[in-house]
Amino acid sequence: MKIEQEKRFALLLACKDSDYVKKRYNGYFNVFLEAFGDEGETWDLFRVVEGEFPAMEDLHKYKGFVVSGSPYDAYGNDLWILRLCLLIQTLNVMHKRVLGICFGHQVLCRALGGQVGKACGGWDIGIRKVIMQDESRHFKFSERLEVIPKCVSIIECHRDEVWQVPIGAEVIASSEKTGIEMFSIGDHILGIQGHPEYNKDILHSLIDRLLADESICNCFADDVKASLEEAEPDKEFLEKLCKSFLKGE
């Protein structure tokens, strides 16, 4: 008789909840749960940005981990970022599934031997079309998707990027703005530069915050907001992709 393993996942939250997200969603945890969670699963929250990490002896209990976005630099040397890199290296050795999003994508790369830094083209904010490479069709987790489109639209908000993937990694998506939009290692590591979990309202609130602290100018913010009225992210496909990766056998 086969005993089914508990479906347990962990969100490693690398940012603090914004006022908008707390009011609208009661925290980023619920944003991720809505995007990636399914009935019958257990999801645990670890606020790694505040130094809260899962115990090493408990790592075996989890089927998969998600590393969120963050306003911090993935190449920074804050203690919690260094601890996160060590945790990622441990999970890689254990062949645990780890999905990295935006900052998470970059810190996965750094922890496993790649290079990250400031984006040569500056800020990338809006809905970006990324090209799925032929290699993306050969990974085990992609077999559970009915179809992989050649182009996928995804919400982006970053000014850092992956410069070079770790040895053994495959680039599976790119765009005219960012050369490495997605990468994978085997069937247990997946990095995505964009935000498959975001709705457009979250991006609008981020644009307002960046404008308020003078990280971007008014004309740039206005152009991005105008472009959001004319495009939609391929949220359904992106969520299926992430779920297929995290939950496949």
Short mmCIF file of C-alpha atoms in Angstrom, two decimals:
data_model
loop_
_atom_site.label_atom_id
_atom_site.label_comp_id
_atom_site.label_asym_id
_atom_site.label_seq_id
_atom_site.Cartn_x
_atom_site.Cartn_y
_atom_site.Cartn_z
CA MET A 1 0.00 0.00 0.00
CA LYS A 2 1.45 3.35 -1.07
CA ILE A 3 1.37 6.07 1.57
CA GLU A 4 0.86 9.48 -0.01
CA GLN A 5 3.40 12.09 1.11
CA GLU A 6 2.02 15.29 2.63
CA LYS A 7 1.88 18.08 0.08
CA ARG A 8 3.85 20.74 1.92
CA PHE A 9 5.45 23.84 0.45
CA ALA A 10 7.32 26.85 1.82
CA LEU A 11 7.32 30.49 0.75
CA LEU A 12 10.64 32.20 1.50
CA LEU A 13 9.46 35.81 1.56
CA ALA A 14 12.29 38.21 0.75
CA CYS A 15 10.29 41.44 1.04
CA LYS A 16 8.07 43.15 3.57
CA ASP A 17 4.36 43.52 2.93
CA SER A 18 3.52 46.90 1.41
CA ASP A 19 0.62 48.90 2.81
CA TYR A 20 -1.31 48.30 -0.41
CA VAL A 21 -0.79 44.52 -0.40
CA LYS A 22 -1.68 44.30 3.30
CA LYS A 23 -4.91 46.20 2.69
CA ARG A 24 -5.90 44.48 -0.57
CA TYR A 25 -4.62 40.91 -0.02
CA ASN A 26 -3.74 40.75 3.67
CA GLY A 27 -0.09 40.19 2.74
CA TYR A 28 2.05 38.76 -0.07
CA PHE A 29 1.63 35.25 1.34
CA ASN A 30 -1.98 35.28 0.14
CA VAL A 31 -0.91 36.54 -3.30
CA PHE A 32 1.34 33.51 -3.69
CA LEU A 33 -1.21 31.15 -2.20
CA GLU A 34 -3.84 32.35 -4.65
CA ALA A 35 -1.46 31.87 -7.58
CA PHE A 36 0.22 28.56 -6.69
CA GLY A 37 -1.78 26.91 -3.91
CA ASP A 38 -4.31 24.08 -4.29
CA GLU A 39 -6.77 22.38 -1.99
CA GLY A 40 -5.26 19.78 0.31
CA GLU A 41 -1.84 21.44 0.50
CA THR A 42 -0.01 23.02 3.41
CA TRP A 43 1.95 26.22 2.79
CA ASP A 44 4.30 27.66 5.41
CA LEU A 45 5.58 31.23 5.44
CA PHE A 46 9.16 32.13 6.34
CA ARG A 47 10.01 35.83 6.31
CA VAL A 48 13.66 35.38 5.38
CA VAL A 49 14.07 39.16 4.95
CA GLU A 50 13.51 39.36 8.71
CA GLY A 51 15.84 36.43 9.49
CA GLU A 52 13.15 33.76 9.74
CA PHE A 53 14.28 30.51 8.10
CA PRO A 54 13.09 26.89 8.13
CA ALA A 55 15.09 24.59 10.39
CA MET A 56 17.58 22.41 8.52
CA GLU A 57 16.11 19.28 10.10
CA ASP A 58 12.70 20.16 8.65
CA LEU A 59 13.74 20.67 5.02
CA HIS A 60 12.93 17.07 4.10
CA LYS A 61 9.26 17.68 4.95
CA TYR A 62 8.78 20.04 2.00
CA LYS A 63 8.07 19.12 -1.59
CA GLY A 64 9.01 22.55 -2.90
CA PHE A 65 10.12 26.08 -2.03
CA VAL A 66 9.37 29.48 -3.58
CA VAL A 67 11.76 32.44 -3.19
CA SER A 68 9.93 35.73 -3.70
CA GLY A 69 10.93 39.05 -5.18
CA SER A 70 12.58 41.75 -3.07
CA PRO A 71 13.72 45.38 -3.24
CA TYR A 72 17.16 44.18 -2.06
CA ASP A 73 20.06 43.34 -4.38
CA ALA A 74 20.60 39.60 -4.85
CA TYR A 75 24.35 40.31 -5.01
CA GLY A 76 24.29 42.10 -1.64
CA ASN A 77 26.02 40.76 1.45
CA ASP A 78 23.30 41.30 4.06
CA LEU A 79 23.40 38.43 6.54
CA TRP A 80 19.94 37.15 5.60
CA ILE A 81 20.90 37.07 1.90
CA LEU A 82 24.03 35.06 2.68
CA ARG A 83 21.94 32.66 4.81
CA LEU A 84 19.46 32.35 1.94
CA CYS A 85 22.29 31.47 -0.45
CA LEU A 86 23.44 28.74 1.93
CA LEU A 87 19.89 27.40 2.21
CA ILE A 88 19.54 27.32 -1.60
CA GLN A 89 22.83 25.43 -1.91
CA THR A 90 21.57 22.90 0.64
CA LEU A 91 18.24 22.47 -1.17
CA ASN A 92 20.09 22.01 -4.46
CA VAL A 93 22.16 19.17 -2.97
CA MET A 94 18.93 17.62 -1.66
CA HIS A 95 17.35 18.03 -5.13
CA LYS A 96 14.41 19.87 -3.59
CA ARG A 97 12.37 21.90 -6.04
CA VAL A 98 13.06 25.62 -5.76
CA LEU A 99 11.22 28.27 -7.76
CA GLY A 100 12.83 31.72 -7.74
CA ILE A 101 10.88 34.82 -8.82
CA CYS A 102 12.57 38.15 -9.71
CA PHE A 103 15.03 38.60 -6.80
CA GLY A 104 14.53 34.86 -6.18
CA HIS A 105 15.57 34.11 -9.78
CA GLN A 106 18.71 36.20 -9.29
CA VAL A 107 19.64 34.84 -5.87
CA LEU A 108 19.21 31.26 -7.14
CA CYS A 109 21.71 32.11 -9.85
CA ARG A 110 24.16 33.70 -7.42
CA ALA A 111 23.94 30.90 -4.85
CA LEU A 112 24.62 28.21 -7.46
CA GLY A 113 27.61 29.89 -9.08
CA GLY A 114 26.20 32.28 -11.69
CA GLN A 115 26.63 36.04 -11.98
CA VAL A 116 24.08 38.79 -11.32
CA GLY A 117 24.25 42.58 -11.35
CA LYS A 118 22.64 45.81 -12.50
CA ALA A 119 20.70 45.53 -15.75
CA CYS A 120 22.52 47.18 -18.63
CA GLY A 121 19.24 48.61 -19.92
CA GLY A 122 18.08 50.00 -16.58
CA TRP A 123 14.58 49.52 -15.19
CA ASP A 124 12.26 47.03 -16.87
CA ILE A 125 8.71 47.71 -15.66
CA GLY A 126 5.51 46.67 -17.38
CA ILE A 127 4.25 43.65 -19.28
CA ARG A 128 7.07 42.11 -21.26
CA LYS A 129 6.87 39.51 -24.05
CA VAL A 130 9.40 36.76 -23.48
CA ILE A 131 10.44 34.13 -26.01
CA MET A 132 10.35 30.53 -24.81
CA GLN A 133 13.40 28.67 -26.13
CA ASP A 134 13.18 25.23 -27.73
CA GLU A 135 15.03 23.82 -24.71
CA SER A 136 11.99 24.57 -22.52
CA ARG A 137 10.11 21.76 -24.24
CA HIS A 138 12.58 19.09 -23.13
CA PHE A 139 12.28 19.38 -19.35
CA LYS A 140 10.26 16.86 -17.39
CA PHE A 141 8.01 19.46 -15.76
CA SER A 142 7.03 20.85 -19.18
CA GLU A 143 5.56 17.49 -20.21
CA ARG A 144 2.58 18.13 -17.93
CA LEU A 145 1.64 21.27 -19.88
CA GLU A 146 -0.69 20.86 -22.83
CA VAL A 147 1.20 23.43 -24.87
CA ILE A 148 4.14 25.78 -24.41
CA PRO A 149 3.60 28.97 -26.43
CA LYS A 150 6.52 30.57 -28.26
CA CYS A 151 5.77 33.96 -26.65
CA VAL A 152 4.55 34.61 -23.11
CA SER A 153 3.58 37.98 -21.61
CA ILE A 154 4.65 38.48 -17.99
CA ILE A 155 4.68 41.36 -15.49
CA GLU A 156 8.19 42.70 -14.84
CA CYS A 157 9.58 45.11 -12.27
CA HIS A 158 13.37 44.99 -11.89
CA ARG A 159 16.62 46.83 -12.52
CA ASP A 160 18.96 43.92 -11.70
CA GLU A 161 19.36 40.83 -13.87
CA VAL A 162 21.15 37.54 -14.32
CA TRP A 163 24.35 38.07 -16.30
CA GLN A 164 25.48 34.45 -16.51
CA VAL A 165 23.71 31.26 -15.45
CA PRO A 166 25.43 28.65 -13.26
CA ILE A 167 27.33 25.79 -14.87
CA GLY A 168 24.86 23.13 -15.97
CA ALA A 169 21.92 25.55 -16.19
CA GLU A 170 19.83 26.05 -19.34
CA VAL A 171 18.35 29.38 -20.44
CA ILE A 172 14.74 28.61 -21.32
CA ALA A 173 13.36 32.12 -22.02
CA SER A 174 14.70 35.52 -23.06
CA SER A 175 13.42 38.90 -24.21
CA GLU A 176 14.71 41.90 -26.13
CA LYS A 177 15.27 43.68 -22.80
CA THR A 178 16.65 40.83 -20.69
CA GLY A 179 18.78 38.02 -22.07
CA ILE A 180 17.97 35.54 -19.29
CA GLU A 181 14.27 35.69 -18.42
CA MET A 182 14.09 32.07 -17.21
CA PHE A 183 16.61 29.35 -16.47
CA SER A 184 16.48 25.85 -15.05
CA ILE A 185 18.83 23.27 -13.61
CA GLY A 186 17.65 19.70 -14.03
CA ASP A 187 14.03 19.39 -12.99
CA HIS A 188 14.49 20.90 -9.52
CA ILE A 189 15.60 24.53 -10.06
CA LEU A 190 13.57 27.13 -11.96
CA GLY A 191 14.23 30.87 -12.06
CA ILE A 192 11.77 33.38 -13.54
CA GLN A 193 12.72 37.07 -13.80
CA GLY A 194 9.13 38.27 -14.11
CA HIS A 195 6.23 37.96 -11.68
CA PRO A 196 3.77 35.16 -12.54
CA GLU A 197 2.01 35.77 -9.21
CA TYR A 198 1.30 39.49 -9.74
CA ASN A 199 -1.95 41.09 -10.80
CA LYS A 200 -1.75 44.45 -12.57
CA ASP A 201 -3.02 46.33 -9.52
CA ILE A 202 0.09 45.27 -7.57
CA LEU A 203 2.32 46.60 -10.33
CA HIS A 204 0.39 49.90 -10.32
CA SER A 205 1.04 50.25 -6.59
CA LEU A 206 4.76 49.48 -7.07
CA ILE A 207 5.02 52.14 -9.78
CA ASP A 208 3.48 54.69 -7.38
CA ARG A 209 5.99 53.74 -4.66
CA LEU A 210 8.96 53.97 -7.05
CA LEU A 211 7.70 57.37 -8.21
CA ALA A 212 7.24 58.59 -4.62
CA ASP A 213 10.83 57.73 -3.64
CA GLU A 214 12.14 59.19 -6.93
CA SER A 215 13.49 55.88 -8.26
CA ILE A 216 11.70 56.62 -11.55
CA CYS A 217 10.48 59.84 -13.18
CA ASN A 218 6.92 60.95 -13.91
CA CYS A 219 7.12 60.56 -17.67
CA PHE A 220 8.45 57.00 -17.37
CA ALA A 221 5.73 56.08 -14.87
CA ASP A 222 3.03 57.56 -17.10
CA ASP A 223 4.30 55.64 -20.13
CA VAL A 224 4.34 52.35 -18.22
CA LYS A 225 0.83 52.89 -16.83
CA ALA A 226 -0.47 53.69 -20.31
CA SER A 227 1.10 50.50 -21.69
CA LEU A 228 -0.63 48.44 -18.99
CA GLU A 229 -4.00 49.46 -20.41
CA GLU A 230 -3.12 47.78 -23.70
CA ALA A 231 -1.72 44.42 -22.53
CA GLU A 232 -2.49 41.50 -20.24
CA PRO A 233 -0.10 38.96 -18.72
CA ASP A 234 -0.50 35.28 -19.61
CA LYS A 235 -1.27 34.57 -15.97
CA GLU A 236 -3.10 31.28 -16.50
CA PHE A 237 -0.21 29.68 -18.41
CA LEU A 238 2.43 31.08 -16.03
CA GLU A 239 0.63 29.72 -12.98
CA LYS A 240 0.30 26.32 -14.66
CA LEU A 241 4.01 26.37 -15.48
CA CYS A 242 4.95 27.12 -11.87
CA LYS A 243 2.55 24.54 -10.45
CA SER A 244 3.72 21.91 -12.90
CA PHE A 245 7.31 22.53 -11.85
CA LEU A 246 6.64 22.60 -8.09
CA LYS A 247 4.20 19.70 -7.89
CA GLY A 248 5.16 17.23 -10.62
CA GLU A 249 6.39 13.79 -9.69
#
